[in-house]
Short mmCIF file of C-alpha atoms in Angstrom, two decimals:
data_model
loop_
_atom_site.label_atom_id
_atom_site.label_comp_id
_atom_site.label_asym_id
_atom_site.label_seq_id
_atom_site.Cartn_x
_atom_site.Cartn_y
_atom_site.Cartn_z
CA MET A 254 -25.10 -69.55 7.58
CA ARG A 255 -28.64 -70.90 7.60
CA ILE A 256 -29.39 -74.54 6.82
CA SER A 257 -33.01 -75.54 6.34
CA MET A 258 -34.83 -78.66 5.25
CA ALA A 259 -38.31 -79.98 5.71
CA THR A 260 -40.58 -82.89 4.90
CA VAL A 261 -44.37 -82.48 5.02
CA GLN A 262 -46.97 -85.18 4.50
CA PHE A 263 -50.72 -84.52 4.69
CA PRO A 264 -53.06 -87.20 6.02
CA GLY A 265 -54.25 -89.53 3.29
CA ALA A 266 -51.68 -88.24 0.78
CA SER A 267 -49.18 -90.65 -0.66
CA ALA A 268 -46.73 -88.02 -1.95
CA THR A 269 -44.43 -85.96 0.21
CA ARG A 270 -42.56 -82.77 -0.52
CA SER A 271 -39.07 -82.81 0.91
CA LEU A 272 -35.70 -81.16 0.84
CA PRO A 273 -32.66 -83.47 1.13
CA PRO A 274 -30.60 -83.62 4.32
CA TYR A 275 -27.69 -81.18 4.30
CA GLU A 276 -24.19 -82.12 5.46
CA GLY A 277 -25.32 -85.16 7.41
CA LEU A 278 -28.17 -83.44 9.27
CA ARG A 279 -31.32 -85.52 9.61
CA PRO A 280 -34.81 -84.06 10.06
CA SER A 281 -36.66 -84.74 13.28
CA MET A 282 -40.30 -85.75 13.33
CA VAL A 283 -42.86 -83.37 14.85
CA ARG A 284 -46.56 -84.19 15.17
CA VAL A 285 -49.01 -81.30 15.19
CA SER A 286 -51.21 -81.70 18.25
CA SER A 287 -53.07 -78.41 18.34
CA VAL A 288 -54.14 -75.74 15.88
CA GLY A 289 -55.27 -72.21 16.71
CA PRO A 290 -58.22 -70.41 15.08
CA CYS A 291 -58.08 -70.27 11.29
CA SER A 292 -59.94 -67.89 8.98
CA VAL A 293 -60.56 -70.44 6.22
CA GLY A 294 -62.70 -72.78 8.31
CA LEU A 295 -60.10 -75.42 9.07
CA ASN A 296 -60.05 -76.96 12.51
CA ARG A 297 -57.95 -79.45 14.43
CA ARG A 298 -59.67 -82.40 12.74
CA HIS A 299 -58.24 -81.30 9.35
CA PHE A 300 -54.69 -81.58 10.70
CA GLN A 301 -54.90 -84.91 12.50
CA GLY A 302 -52.15 -87.18 11.28
CA LEU A 303 -50.19 -84.32 9.68
CA VAL A 304 -46.49 -85.09 9.95
CA VAL A 305 -43.92 -82.34 9.63
CA ARG A 306 -40.24 -83.13 9.68
CA ALA A 307 -37.96 -80.11 9.81
CA VAL A 308 -34.68 -78.72 11.02
CA THR A 309 -33.21 -75.23 10.91
CA VAL A 310 -29.67 -74.42 11.99
CA ASP A 311 -28.50 -70.84 12.38
CA ALA A 312 -24.76 -70.40 12.86
CA PRO A 313 -22.45 -67.42 12.46
CA GLU A 314 -19.95 -67.52 9.62
CA LYS A 315 -16.96 -67.51 11.98
CA LEU A 316 -16.86 -69.15 15.37
CA GLY A 317 -14.33 -67.97 17.90
CA VAL A 318 -13.28 -69.14 21.31
CA VAL A 319 -11.77 -66.89 23.95
CA VAL A 320 -9.45 -68.77 26.27
CA LYS A 321 -8.52 -66.99 29.48
CA PRO A 322 -4.95 -67.76 30.48
CA ILE A 323 -4.67 -69.88 33.59
CA GLU A 324 -3.07 -68.01 36.46
CA LYS A 325 -0.40 -69.89 38.33
CA PRO A 326 -0.77 -70.60 42.04
CA ARG A 327 1.26 -68.18 44.14
CA LEU A 328 2.74 -68.15 47.62
CA VAL A 329 1.66 -65.44 50.04
CA LEU A 330 3.12 -64.43 53.39
CA LYS A 331 0.48 -63.44 55.94
CA PHE A 332 1.14 -61.37 59.05
CA ILE A 333 -0.64 -60.68 62.31
CA TRP A 334 0.66 -57.37 63.68
CA LEU A 335 0.27 -57.27 67.47
CA GLU A 336 1.66 -54.91 70.08
CA LYS A 337 3.96 -57.50 71.67
CA ASN A 338 4.30 -60.08 68.87
CA ILE A 339 4.18 -60.43 65.12
CA GLY A 340 2.85 -63.59 63.51
CA LEU A 341 4.01 -64.96 60.14
CA ALA A 342 2.28 -67.65 58.08
CA LEU A 343 2.56 -69.03 54.56
CA ASP A 344 -0.43 -69.66 52.26
CA GLN A 345 -0.80 -70.85 48.69
CA VAL A 346 -3.40 -68.98 46.64
CA ILE A 347 -4.92 -70.92 43.75
CA PRO A 348 -6.81 -68.47 41.50
CA GLY A 349 -10.45 -69.40 41.13
CA HIS A 350 -10.30 -71.98 43.92
CA GLY A 351 -9.15 -70.28 47.11
CA THR A 352 -6.37 -70.31 49.64
CA ILE A 353 -4.54 -73.27 51.15
CA PRO A 354 -2.66 -72.66 54.41
CA LEU A 355 0.83 -74.17 54.18
CA SER A 356 1.95 -73.30 57.70
CA PRO A 357 0.58 -72.21 61.06
CA TYR A 358 1.34 -68.71 62.34
CA TYR A 359 4.83 -68.44 63.82
CA PHE A 360 5.12 -65.64 66.40
CA TRP A 361 8.22 -63.55 66.93
CA PRO A 362 9.81 -62.83 69.45
CA ARG A 363 8.18 -65.70 71.39
CA LYS A 364 10.05 -68.09 69.12
CA ASP A 365 12.34 -67.58 66.18
CA ALA A 366 9.53 -67.21 63.61
CA TRP A 367 12.01 -66.59 60.78
CA GLU A 368 13.85 -69.86 61.49
CA GLU A 369 10.57 -71.82 61.78
CA LEU A 370 9.38 -70.37 58.46
CA LYS A 371 12.73 -71.27 56.84
CA THR A 372 12.41 -74.88 58.07
CA LYS A 373 8.83 -75.09 56.72
CA LEU A 374 9.93 -73.75 53.32
CA GLU A 375 12.83 -76.22 53.14
CA ASN A 376 10.35 -79.07 53.72
CA LYS A 377 8.43 -78.05 50.57
CA PRO A 378 10.63 -79.37 47.71
CA TRP A 379 8.34 -77.83 45.08
CA ILE A 380 9.26 -74.30 46.30
CA SER A 381 12.38 -73.15 44.47
CA GLN A 382 15.48 -71.89 46.29
CA LYS A 383 15.03 -68.49 44.64
CA ARG A 384 11.40 -68.21 45.79
CA MET A 385 12.37 -69.33 49.30
CA ILE A 386 14.99 -66.54 49.54
CA ILE A 387 12.48 -63.94 48.32
CA LEU A 388 9.89 -65.03 50.93
CA LEU A 389 12.45 -65.07 53.77
CA ASN A 390 13.73 -61.60 52.76
CA GLN A 391 10.15 -60.29 52.81
CA ALA A 392 9.61 -61.83 56.25
CA THR A 393 12.85 -60.18 57.47
CA ASP A 394 11.72 -56.78 56.18
CA ILE A 395 8.36 -57.02 57.95
CA ILE A 396 9.91 -58.22 61.23
CA ASN A 397 12.42 -55.32 61.09
CA LEU A 398 9.62 -52.85 60.40
CA TRP A 399 7.65 -54.25 63.35
CA GLN A 400 10.71 -53.93 65.62
CA GLN A 401 11.37 -50.33 64.54
CA SER A 402 7.78 -49.31 65.19
CA GLY A 403 7.65 -50.98 68.60
CA GLY A 404 4.49 -52.85 67.59
CA ASN A 405 2.56 -49.67 66.77
CA LEU A 406 0.90 -49.41 63.36
CA SER A 407 0.74 -45.62 63.39
#
C-alpha cells in the first residue's frame, strides 16, 4: 500500500496545488533551504520561500507479528564433585535473565546434604510436592553414583 499527498506553493503565487489528506494523515511542512546545480539557469534565489508539504507512507499489505513463547523458569540441581565430598545446590534459571541461587552448596558426607536440601525445598511453598520429589530423587541418584565411584570421575 502506498499513500501519497502533497501541497506545493511557489513564492508569490496565491494558488496551491494539493492532494487531500488520506485516512487522517496530515502533511508536514518542509522548507527548501538549498538547491543543487540546475541546467535551466535556476539558482537558490528562485526557490526562496518555496513551501512543500508532503507525506508518503509505504506499508506492506499484511502485517504480521511473531511472538516467541515465554519459557517458564526452571529449577536446576548443581553439583560439585570432589574426591572426598559432593556438594549439592539448588538454582532457579529464568530464561533471558539468568540464574538465581536458591540455596548454598550442601556437602555430603560432611553433613546430611540430602536432608538439608529437603528442608530448603519445603521452605519454598511455590515448589510443588511433585517437583520436590523429582529433585530429591535426582539428588539421591547423584549421591549414590558418587558413592559407587569413590569420588573418581573416571
